[in-house]
């Protein structure tokens, strides 16, 4: 995939930070000293962590040089490193909180990954993860578009190389043998966007990237976005007073160690 864009990503920072804050608020590790933030992006946790773990230092890891640069600029007091989550999972590093907001869906093989991540948690600490729900209509539409019709030629396998996550029961069964406590929930955030193009803008820096990158023609990419916007318009209801509803279902997983 092409480069992640901190500027496009941060266009919706309030909306994106909301789930990050909700995740942090439920991590009951008051004395946390060391937090590792996997897929840290532009370092948003740097502005949130002091409210919940005032004595913690953060080590953020992200595979995008642009994101790491943005994090270093915004929160120079913490450590932001270029790296891969799957590689870090193989390391011996230990910390009080392994935190990951809206990133692990980009890493394959959750059946292998999550137990490995939990092994990095110190006694009394926690693994805390937030990810989008896989089967929401805004993603299903993209999968349908890639699988058939005029867009199929850009996706020879009939699908994009996109992100993946499971439902909460999967993570429960996976972590239950190791975790002393499991806190699992889903939240659907409802907001009103001015129109469906606002939703398209929201996903341009994230979920749309695996679909736009393989389309090797700028005009075709524009037409793909137009068709996507049209299909979203048929699914998301218009709100009284103007705008269109944009529901975003997110899953949360916190696994605590005694
Ligand atoms: C949607 S952003 C989330 C950023 C941040 N956690 C937040 O809450 O705003 C996903 C981030 O995961 C990073 N990422 C994706 N796959 C990765 C991998 N395998 N290793 C490290 N970082 C990865 C991307 O570079 C991107 O910055």
PDB file of C-alpha atoms and ligand atoms in Angstrom:
ATOM      1  CA  UNK A   1       0.000   0.000   0.000  1.00  0.00           C
ATOM      2  CA  UNK A   2       1.073   3.623  -0.466  1.00  0.00           C
ATOM      3  CA  UNK A   3       2.112   5.952   2.351  1.00  0.00           C
ATOM      4  CA  UNK A   4      -0.234   6.751   5.248  1.00  0.00           C
ATOM      5  CA  UNK A   5      -1.104  10.454   5.348  1.00  0.00           C
ATOM      6  CA  UNK A   6      -1.112  12.034   8.829  1.00  0.00           C
ATOM      7  CA  UNK A   7      -2.775  15.157   7.380  1.00  0.00           C
ATOM      8  CA  UNK A   8      -5.731  13.256   5.848  1.00  0.00           C
ATOM      9  CA  UNK A   9      -5.964  11.037   8.956  1.00  0.00           C
ATOM     10  CA  UNK A  10      -6.065  13.986  11.362  1.00  0.00           C
ATOM     11  CA  UNK A  11      -8.867  15.747   9.455  1.00  0.00           C
ATOM     12  CA  UNK A  12     -11.240  13.819  11.699  1.00  0.00           C
ATOM     13  CA  UNK A  13      -9.148  13.732  14.831  1.00  0.00           C
ATOM     14  CA  UNK A  14     -12.016  14.445  17.274  1.00  0.00           C
ATOM     15  CA  UNK A  15     -14.021  11.564  15.905  1.00  0.00           C
ATOM     16  CA  UNK A  16     -11.043   9.230  15.815  1.00  0.00           C
ATOM     17  CA  UNK A  17      -9.838  10.177  19.303  1.00  0.00           C
ATOM     18  CA  UNK A  18     -13.189   9.433  20.863  1.00  0.00           C
ATOM     19  CA  UNK A  19     -12.790   5.662  20.669  1.00  0.00           C
ATOM     20  CA  UNK A  20      -9.144   5.929  21.756  1.00  0.00           C
ATOM     21  CA  UNK A  21     -10.220   7.856  24.849  1.00  0.00           C
ATOM     22  CA  UNK A  22     -13.031   5.386  25.590  1.00  0.00           C
ATOM     23  CA  UNK A  23     -10.554   2.531  25.445  1.00  0.00           C
ATOM     24  CA  UNK A  24      -8.022   4.268  27.700  1.00  0.00           C
ATOM     25  CA  UNK A  25     -10.763   5.182  30.208  1.00  0.00           C
ATOM     26  CA  UNK A  26     -11.536   1.489  30.801  1.00  0.00           C
ATOM     27  CA  UNK A  27      -7.966   0.308  31.377  1.00  0.00           C
ATOM     28  CA  UNK A  28      -7.718  -0.046  35.137  1.00  0.00           C
ATOM     29  CA  UNK A  29      -3.950   0.058  35.588  1.00  0.00           C
ATOM     30  CA  UNK A  30      -3.543   3.256  37.569  1.00  0.00           C
ATOM     31  CA  UNK A  31       0.138   2.765  38.348  1.00  0.00           C
ATOM     32  CA  UNK A  32       1.161   2.128  34.771  1.00  0.00           C
ATOM     33  CA  UNK A  33       4.736   3.244  34.099  1.00  0.00           C
ATOM     34  CA  UNK A  34       5.359   1.801  30.702  1.00  0.00           C
ATOM     35  CA  UNK A  35       2.824   1.798  27.851  1.00  0.00           C
ATOM     36  CA  UNK A  36       3.553   0.417  24.392  1.00  0.00           C
ATOM     37  CA  UNK A  37       1.232   1.837  21.728  1.00  0.00           C
ATOM     38  CA  UNK A  38       1.119  -0.429  18.675  1.00  0.00           C
ATOM     39  CA  UNK A  39       0.269   1.331  15.413  1.00  0.00           C
ATOM     40  CA  UNK A  40       0.562   4.640  17.255  1.00  0.00           C
ATOM     41  CA  UNK A  41      -0.157   6.769  14.158  1.00  0.00           C
ATOM     42  CA  UNK A  42       0.449  10.478  14.745  1.00  0.00           C
ATOM     43  CA  UNK A  43       0.846   9.899  18.501  1.00  0.00           C
ATOM     44  CA  UNK A  44      -2.702  10.697  19.623  1.00  0.00           C
ATOM     45  CA  UNK A  45      -2.253   8.645  22.790  1.00  0.00           C
ATOM     46  CA  UNK A  46       0.346  11.205  23.923  1.00  0.00           C
ATOM     47  CA  UNK A  47      -2.470  13.694  24.517  1.00  0.00           C
ATOM     48  CA  UNK A  48      -4.789  11.184  26.223  1.00  0.00           C
ATOM     49  CA  UNK A  49      -2.534   9.009  28.400  1.00  0.00           C
ATOM     50  CA  UNK A  50      -1.735  11.693  31.055  1.00  0.00           C
ATOM     51  CA  UNK A  51      -5.434  11.771  32.031  1.00  0.00           C
ATOM     52  CA  UNK A  52      -5.420   8.059  32.880  1.00  0.00           C
ATOM     53  CA  UNK A  53      -1.836   6.998  33.607  1.00  0.00           C
ATOM     54  CA  UNK A  54      -0.092  10.203  34.702  1.00  0.00           C
ATOM     55  CA  UNK A  55       3.242   8.534  35.433  1.00  0.00           C
ATOM     56  CA  UNK A  56       3.492   6.478  32.292  1.00  0.00           C
ATOM     57  CA  UNK A  57       5.982   6.890  29.498  1.00  0.00           C
ATOM     58  CA  UNK A  58       4.843   5.804  26.050  1.00  0.00           C
ATOM     59  CA  UNK A  59       6.741   3.883  23.447  1.00  0.00           C
ATOM     60  CA  UNK A  60       4.833   4.137  20.163  1.00  0.00           C
ATOM     61  CA  UNK A  61       5.559   1.829  17.245  1.00  0.00           C
ATOM     62  CA  UNK A  62       4.340   2.428  13.707  1.00  0.00           C
ATOM     63  CA  UNK A  63       5.424   1.256  10.261  1.00  0.00           C
ATOM     64  CA  UNK A  64       4.764   4.657   8.645  1.00  0.00           C
ATOM     65  CA  UNK A  65       7.697   7.119   8.723  1.00  0.00           C
ATOM     66  CA  UNK A  66       5.248   9.997   8.141  1.00  0.00           C
ATOM     67  CA  UNK A  67       3.178   9.001  11.181  1.00  0.00           C
ATOM     68  CA  UNK A  68       6.260   8.598  13.384  1.00  0.00           C
ATOM     69  CA  UNK A  69       7.524  12.004  12.310  1.00  0.00           C
ATOM     70  CA  UNK A  70       4.146  13.573  13.164  1.00  0.00           C
ATOM     71  CA  UNK A  71       4.144  11.853  16.594  1.00  0.00           C
ATOM     72  CA  UNK A  72       7.667  13.066  17.376  1.00  0.00           C
ATOM     73  CA  UNK A  73       6.692  16.626  16.492  1.00  0.00           C
ATOM     74  CA  UNK A  74       3.517  16.595  18.612  1.00  0.00           C
ATOM     75  CA  UNK A  75       4.783  14.696  21.692  1.00  0.00           C
ATOM     76  CA  UNK A  76       8.581  14.886  21.868  1.00  0.00           C
ATOM     77  CA  UNK A  77       8.582  13.705  25.495  1.00  0.00           C
ATOM     78  CA  UNK A  78       7.708  10.149  24.509  1.00  0.00           C
ATOM     79  CA  UNK A  79       9.478   7.574  22.361  1.00  0.00           C
ATOM     80  CA  UNK A  80       8.125   7.024  18.818  1.00  0.00           C
ATOM     81  CA  UNK A  81       9.799   4.308  16.770  1.00  0.00           C
ATOM     82  CA  UNK A  82       9.497   3.043  13.244  1.00  0.00           C
ATOM     83  CA  UNK A  83       8.707  -0.673  13.423  1.00  0.00           C
ATOM     84  CA  UNK A  84       6.361  -3.499  12.630  1.00  0.00           C
ATOM     85  CA  UNK A  85       3.774  -4.770  15.110  1.00  0.00           C
ATOM     86  CA  UNK A  86       4.240  -8.440  14.168  1.00  0.00           C
ATOM     87  CA  UNK A  87       7.998  -8.098  14.741  1.00  0.00           C
ATOM     88  CA  UNK A  88       7.503  -6.384  18.089  1.00  0.00           C
ATOM     89  CA  UNK A  89       5.198  -9.264  19.087  1.00  0.00           C
ATOM     90  CA  UNK A  90       8.201 -11.599  18.732  1.00  0.00           C
ATOM     91  CA  UNK A  91      10.390  -9.446  21.003  1.00  0.00           C
ATOM     92  CA  UNK A  92      11.031  -9.999  24.713  1.00  0.00           C
ATOM     93  CA  UNK A  93       9.945  -6.503  25.792  1.00  0.00           C
ATOM     94  CA  UNK A  94       7.597  -6.231  28.786  1.00  0.00           C
ATOM     95  CA  UNK A  95       5.310  -3.327  29.729  1.00  0.00           C
ATOM     96  CA  UNK A  96       2.329  -2.491  31.939  1.00  0.00           C
ATOM     97  CA  UNK A  97      -0.082  -1.770  29.099  1.00  0.00           C
ATOM     98  CA  UNK A  98       0.009  -3.013  25.525  1.00  0.00           C
ATOM     99  CA  UNK A  99      -2.317  -0.517  23.884  1.00  0.00           C
ATOM    100  CA  UNK A 100      -3.553  -0.451  20.307  1.00  0.00           C
ATOM    101  CA  UNK A 101      -6.252   1.798  18.905  1.00  0.00           C
ATOM    102  CA  UNK A 102      -7.547   1.208  15.370  1.00  0.00           C
ATOM    103  CA  UNK A 103      -4.411  -0.570  14.178  1.00  0.00           C
ATOM    104  CA  UNK A 104      -4.374  -4.336  14.828  1.00  0.00           C
ATOM    105  CA  UNK A 105      -6.966  -4.932  12.094  1.00  0.00           C
ATOM    106  CA  UNK A 106      -4.078  -4.274   9.665  1.00  0.00           C
ATOM    107  CA  UNK A 107      -2.033  -7.143  11.103  1.00  0.00           C
ATOM    108  CA  UNK A 108      -2.948 -10.685   9.960  1.00  0.00           C
ATOM    109  CA  UNK A 109      -3.429 -13.884  11.990  1.00  0.00           C
ATOM    110  CA  UNK A 110      -5.089 -12.629  15.152  1.00  0.00           C
ATOM    111  CA  UNK A 111      -5.246 -16.208  16.437  1.00  0.00           C
ATOM    112  CA  UNK A 112      -1.456 -16.179  16.696  1.00  0.00           C
ATOM    113  CA  UNK A 113      -0.958 -12.470  17.389  1.00  0.00           C
ATOM    114  CA  UNK A 114      -3.183 -11.744  20.401  1.00  0.00           C
ATOM    115  CA  UNK A 115      -1.785 -14.424  22.754  1.00  0.00           C
ATOM    116  CA  UNK A 116       1.719 -13.261  21.818  1.00  0.00           C
ATOM    117  CA  UNK A 117       0.842  -9.636  22.623  1.00  0.00           C
ATOM    118  CA  UNK A 118      -0.640 -10.652  25.969  1.00  0.00           C
ATOM    119  CA  UNK A 119       2.658 -12.296  26.938  1.00  0.00           C
ATOM    120  CA  UNK A 120       4.258  -8.814  26.937  1.00  0.00           C
ATOM    121  CA  UNK A 121       1.988  -7.614  29.768  1.00  0.00           C
ATOM    122  CA  UNK A 122       3.524  -7.282  33.265  1.00  0.00           C
ATOM    123  CA  UNK A 123       1.643  -8.605  36.343  1.00  0.00           C
ATOM    124  CA  UNK A 124      -1.192  -6.192  37.139  1.00  0.00           C
ATOM    125  CA  UNK A 125      -1.174  -4.857  33.590  1.00  0.00           C
ATOM    126  CA  UNK A 126      -3.445  -5.181  30.560  1.00  0.00           C
ATOM    127  CA  UNK A 127      -3.711  -5.618  26.817  1.00  0.00           C
ATOM    128  CA  UNK A 128      -6.169  -3.020  25.452  1.00  0.00           C
ATOM    129  CA  UNK A 129      -7.362  -3.025  21.840  1.00  0.00           C
ATOM    130  CA  UNK A 130      -9.975  -1.188  19.777  1.00  0.00           C
ATOM    131  CA  UNK A 131     -10.805  -2.104  16.164  1.00  0.00           C
ATOM    132  CA  UNK A 132     -13.607  -1.449  13.675  1.00  0.00           C
ATOM    133  CA  UNK A 133     -16.377  -4.046  13.310  1.00  0.00           C
ATOM    134  CA  UNK A 134     -15.581  -6.008  10.159  1.00  0.00           C
ATOM    135  CA  UNK A 135     -19.065  -6.385   8.705  1.00  0.00           C
ATOM    136  CA  UNK A 136     -20.334  -2.776   8.783  1.00  0.00           C
ATOM    137  CA  UNK A 137     -22.140  -1.707   5.551  1.00  0.00           C
ATOM    138  CA  UNK A 138     -19.526   0.880   4.590  1.00  0.00           C
ATOM    139  CA  UNK A 139     -16.950  -1.952   4.290  1.00  0.00           C
ATOM    140  CA  UNK A 140     -19.311  -4.545   2.803  1.00  0.00           C
ATOM    141  CA  UNK A 141     -20.050  -2.148  -0.083  1.00  0.00           C
ATOM    142  CA  UNK A 142     -16.332  -1.923  -0.871  1.00  0.00           C
ATOM    143  CA  UNK A 143     -15.998  -5.708  -0.828  1.00  0.00           C
ATOM    144  CA  UNK A 144     -18.952  -6.044  -3.208  1.00  0.00           C
ATOM    145  CA  UNK A 145     -17.479  -3.466  -5.570  1.00  0.00           C
ATOM    146  CA  UNK A 146     -14.102  -5.254  -5.745  1.00  0.00           C
ATOM    147  CA  UNK A 147     -15.688  -8.694  -6.214  1.00  0.00           C
ATOM    148  CA  UNK A 148     -17.781  -8.054  -9.338  1.00  0.00           C
ATOM    149  CA  UNK A 149     -18.570  -5.756 -12.244  1.00  0.00           C
ATOM    150  CA  UNK A 150     -16.321  -3.088 -13.714  1.00  0.00           C
ATOM    151  CA  UNK A 151     -13.930  -2.816 -10.742  1.00  0.00           C
ATOM    152  CA  UNK A 152     -13.093  -6.492 -10.651  1.00  0.00           C
ATOM    153  CA  UNK A 153     -10.244  -6.091 -13.209  1.00  0.00           C
ATOM    154  CA  UNK A 154      -8.213  -4.152 -10.617  1.00  0.00           C
ATOM    155  CA  UNK A 155      -8.717  -6.923  -8.055  1.00  0.00           C
ATOM    156  CA  UNK A 156      -7.679 -10.187  -9.761  1.00  0.00           C
ATOM    157  CA  UNK A 157      -8.386 -12.206  -6.614  1.00  0.00           C
ATOM    158  CA  UNK A 158     -11.888 -10.739  -6.408  1.00  0.00           C
ATOM    159  CA  UNK A 159     -11.013  -8.879  -3.238  1.00  0.00           C
ATOM    160  CA  UNK A 160      -8.618  -6.266  -1.932  1.00  0.00           C
ATOM    161  CA  UNK A 161      -5.709  -7.039   0.369  1.00  0.00           C
ATOM    162  CA  UNK A 162      -7.442  -5.330   3.183  1.00  0.00           C
ATOM    163  CA  UNK A 163      -7.699  -5.427   6.952  1.00  0.00           C
ATOM    164  CA  UNK A 164      -9.380  -8.155   8.946  1.00  0.00           C
ATOM    165  CA  UNK A 165     -10.775  -8.665  12.422  1.00  0.00           C
ATOM    166  CA  UNK A 166     -13.233 -11.030  14.095  1.00  0.00           C
ATOM    167  CA  UNK A 167     -16.210 -10.691  16.408  1.00  0.00           C
ATOM    168  CA  UNK A 168     -15.812 -10.440  20.177  1.00  0.00           C
ATOM    169  CA  UNK A 169     -16.508 -14.126  20.922  1.00  0.00           C
ATOM    170  CA  UNK A 170     -13.357 -15.008  18.950  1.00  0.00           C
ATOM    171  CA  UNK A 171     -11.174 -12.787  21.173  1.00  0.00           C
ATOM    172  CA  UNK A 172     -12.898 -14.037  24.304  1.00  0.00           C
ATOM    173  CA  UNK A 173     -12.134 -17.681  23.519  1.00  0.00           C
ATOM    174  CA  UNK A 174      -8.605 -16.826  22.436  1.00  0.00           C
ATOM    175  CA  UNK A 175      -7.604 -14.868  25.547  1.00  0.00           C
ATOM    176  CA  UNK A 176      -9.685 -16.648  28.196  1.00  0.00           C
ATOM    177  CA  UNK A 177      -7.012 -19.289  29.002  1.00  0.00           C
ATOM    178  CA  UNK A 178      -4.425 -16.580  29.801  1.00  0.00           C
ATOM    179  CA  UNK A 179      -6.305 -13.534  31.112  1.00  0.00           C
ATOM    180  CA  UNK A 180      -7.409 -13.034  34.727  1.00  0.00           C
ATOM    181  CA  UNK A 181     -10.043 -10.517  33.573  1.00  0.00           C
ATOM    182  CA  UNK A 182     -11.692  -9.892  30.235  1.00  0.00           C
ATOM    183  CA  UNK A 183     -13.701  -6.789  29.427  1.00  0.00           C
ATOM    184  CA  UNK A 184     -15.278  -6.955  25.972  1.00  0.00           C
ATOM    185  CA  UNK A 185     -17.784  -4.564  24.457  1.00  0.00           C
ATOM    186  CA  UNK A 186     -18.897  -2.826  21.277  1.00  0.00           C
ATOM    187  CA  UNK A 187     -19.933   0.778  20.817  1.00  0.00           C
ATOM    188  CA  UNK A 188     -21.667   2.266  17.820  1.00  0.00           C
ATOM    189  CA  UNK A 189     -20.724   5.933  17.447  1.00  0.00           C
ATOM    190  CA  UNK A 190     -23.357   7.931  15.602  1.00  0.00           C
ATOM    191  CA  UNK A 191     -22.532  11.173  13.962  1.00  0.00           C
ATOM    192  CA  UNK A 192     -24.076  13.275  11.237  1.00  0.00           C
ATOM    193  CA  UNK A 193     -21.855  14.120   8.285  1.00  0.00           C
ATOM    194  CA  UNK A 194     -22.740  16.983   5.913  1.00  0.00           C
ATOM    195  CA  UNK A 195     -23.183  14.413   3.125  1.00  0.00           C
ATOM    196  CA  UNK A 196     -21.842  11.018   2.021  1.00  0.00           C
ATOM    197  CA  UNK A 197     -18.714  12.676   0.645  1.00  0.00           C
ATOM    198  CA  UNK A 198     -17.784  13.360   4.263  1.00  0.00           C
ATOM    199  CA  UNK A 199     -17.833   9.599   4.888  1.00  0.00           C
ATOM    200  CA  UNK A 200     -15.694   9.033   1.805  1.00  0.00           C
ATOM    201  CA  UNK A 201     -13.195  11.627   3.088  1.00  0.00           C
ATOM    202  CA  UNK A 202     -13.158   9.916   6.481  1.00  0.00           C
ATOM    203  CA  UNK A 203     -12.131   6.579   4.937  1.00  0.00           C
ATOM    204  CA  UNK A 204      -9.681   7.940   2.358  1.00  0.00           C
ATOM    205  CA  UNK A 205      -6.815   7.754   4.838  1.00  0.00           C
ATOM    206  CA  UNK A 206      -7.766   4.314   6.216  1.00  0.00           C
ATOM    207  CA  UNK A 207     -10.285   1.748   4.941  1.00  0.00           C
ATOM    208  CA  UNK A 208     -10.321   2.986   1.343  1.00  0.00           C
ATOM    209  CA  UNK A 209      -6.578   2.712   0.874  1.00  0.00           C
ATOM    210  CA  UNK A 210      -6.485  -1.013  -0.049  1.00  0.00           C
ATOM    211  CA  UNK A 211      -9.141  -0.281  -2.687  1.00  0.00           C
ATOM    212  CA  UNK A 212      -7.698   2.903  -4.188  1.00  0.00           C
ATOM    213  CA  UNK A 213      -4.043   1.837  -4.281  1.00  0.00           C
ATOM    214  CA  UNK A 214      -4.525  -1.048  -6.789  1.00  0.00           C
ATOM    215  CA  UNK A 215      -6.550   1.128  -9.219  1.00  0.00           C
ATOM    216  CA  UNK A 216      -3.771   2.343 -11.472  1.00  0.00           C
ATOM    217  CA  UNK A 217      -5.609   5.227 -13.079  1.00  0.00           C
ATOM    218  CA  UNK A 218      -6.483   8.551 -11.418  1.00  0.00           C
ATOM    219  CA  UNK A 219      -9.732   8.978 -13.389  1.00  0.00           C
ATOM    220  CA  UNK A 220     -10.830   5.459 -12.503  1.00  0.00           C
ATOM    221  CA  UNK A 221     -10.075   6.112  -8.821  1.00  0.00           C
ATOM    222  CA  UNK A 222     -12.329   9.188  -8.953  1.00  0.00           C
ATOM    223  CA  UNK A 223     -15.106   7.133 -10.564  1.00  0.00           C
ATOM    224  CA  UNK A 224     -14.655   4.426  -7.927  1.00  0.00           C
ATOM    225  CA  UNK A 225     -15.122   7.067  -5.222  1.00  0.00           C
ATOM    226  CA  UNK A 226     -18.203   8.469  -6.968  1.00  0.00           C
ATOM    227  CA  UNK A 227     -19.814   5.039  -7.167  1.00  0.00           C
ATOM    228  CA  UNK A 228     -18.915   4.355  -3.535  1.00  0.00           C
ATOM    229  CA  UNK A 229     -20.487   7.663  -2.455  1.00  0.00           C
ATOM    230  CA  UNK A 230     -23.624   6.827  -4.466  1.00  0.00           C
ATOM    231  CA  UNK A 231     -23.917   3.416  -2.802  1.00  0.00           C
ATOM    232  CA  UNK A 232     -23.399   4.896   0.659  1.00  0.00           C
ATOM    233  CA  UNK A 233     -26.207   7.322  -0.092  1.00  0.00           C
ATOM    234  CA  UNK A 234     -28.523   4.365  -0.604  1.00  0.00           C
ATOM    235  CA  UNK A 235     -27.616   2.825   2.753  1.00  0.00           C
ATOM    236  CA  UNK A 236     -27.169   5.626   5.291  1.00  0.00           C
ATOM    237  CA  UNK A 237     -30.311   7.536   6.132  1.00  0.00           C
ATOM    238  CA  UNK A 238     -30.636  11.283   5.836  1.00  0.00           C
ATOM    239  CA  UNK A 239     -30.942  13.158   9.122  1.00  0.00           C
ATOM    240  CA  UNK A 240     -33.648  15.627  10.024  1.00  0.00           C
ATOM    241  CA  UNK A 241     -32.284  19.138   9.548  1.00  0.00           C
ATOM    242  CA  UNK A 242     -29.746  18.031   6.928  1.00  0.00           C
ATOM    243  CA  UNK A 243     -26.791  15.712   6.619  1.00  0.00           C
ATOM    244  CA  UNK A 244     -26.465  11.954   6.636  1.00  0.00           C
ATOM    245  CA  UNK A 245     -26.098   9.556   9.562  1.00  0.00           C
ATOM    246  CA  UNK A 246     -22.706   7.865   9.821  1.00  0.00           C
ATOM    247  CA  UNK A 247     -22.778   5.005  12.353  1.00  0.00           C
ATOM    248  CA  UNK A 248     -19.415   3.509  13.216  1.00  0.00           C
ATOM    249  CA  UNK A 249     -19.377   0.249  15.195  1.00  0.00           C
ATOM    250  CA  UNK A 250     -16.175  -0.422  17.116  1.00  0.00           C
ATOM    251  CA  UNK A 251     -15.123  -3.417  19.207  1.00  0.00           C
ATOM    252  CA  UNK A 252     -13.121  -3.136  22.424  1.00  0.00           C
ATOM    253  CA  UNK A 253     -11.019  -5.825  24.114  1.00  0.00           C
ATOM    254  CA  UNK A 254      -9.267  -5.466  27.457  1.00  0.00           C
ATOM    255  CA  UNK A 255      -7.460  -8.477  28.895  1.00  0.00           C
ATOM    256  CA  UNK A 256      -5.995  -8.048  32.383  1.00  0.00           C
ATOM    257  CA  UNK A 257      -3.214  -9.993  34.103  1.00  0.00           C
ATOM    258  CA  UNK A 258      -3.157 -10.637  37.887  1.00  0.00           C
TER     259      UNK A 258
HETATM  260  C1  LIG B   1      -5.920   3.995  11.708  1.00  0.00           C
HETATM  261  S1  LIG B   1      -4.279   4.382  12.199  1.00  0.00           S
HETATM  262  C2  LIG B   1      -4.437   4.450  13.986  1.00  0.00           C
HETATM  263  C3  LIG B   1      -3.462   5.406  14.614  1.00  0.00           C
HETATM  264  C4  LIG B   1      -3.554   5.625  16.117  1.00  0.00           C
HETATM  265  N1  LIG B   1      -3.432   4.403  16.888  1.00  0.00           N
HETATM  266  C5  LIG B   1      -4.814   6.367  16.518  1.00  0.00           C
HETATM  267  O1  LIG B   1      -5.501   5.910  17.424  1.00  0.00           O
HETATM  268  O2  LIG B   1      -5.117   7.398  15.949  1.00  0.00           O
HETATM  269  C6  LIG B   1      -3.469   2.826  11.947  1.00  0.00           C
HETATM  270  C7  LIG B   1      -1.957   2.913  12.086  1.00  0.00           C
HETATM  271  O3  LIG B   1      -1.428   1.579  12.104  1.00  0.00           O
HETATM  272  C8  LIG B   1      -0.179   1.581  11.435  1.00  0.00           C
HETATM  273  N2  LIG B   1       0.112   0.212  11.023  1.00  0.00           N
HETATM  274  C9  LIG B   1      -0.605  -0.564  10.181  1.00  0.00           C
HETATM  275  N3  LIG B   1      -0.024  -1.781  10.078  1.00  0.00           N
HETATM  276  C10 LIG B   1       1.077  -1.768  10.874  1.00  0.00           C
HETATM  277  C11 LIG B   1       2.072  -2.730  11.209  1.00  0.00           C
HETATM  278  N4  LIG B   1       2.038  -3.955  10.710  1.00  0.00           N
HETATM  279  N5  LIG B   1       3.040  -2.358  12.073  1.00  0.00           N
HETATM  280  C12 LIG B   1       3.096  -1.115  12.584  1.00  0.00           C
HETATM  281  N6  LIG B   1       2.167  -0.175  12.322  1.00  0.00           N
HETATM  282  C13 LIG B   1       1.162  -0.491  11.477  1.00  0.00           C
HETATM  283  C14 LIG B   1      -0.361   2.569  10.283  1.00  0.00           C
HETATM  284  O4  LIG B   1       0.852   3.076   9.814  1.00  0.00           O
HETATM  285  C15 LIG B   1      -1.260   3.649  10.935  1.00  0.00           C
HETATM  286  O5  LIG B   1      -0.511   4.708  11.455  1.00  0.00           O
END
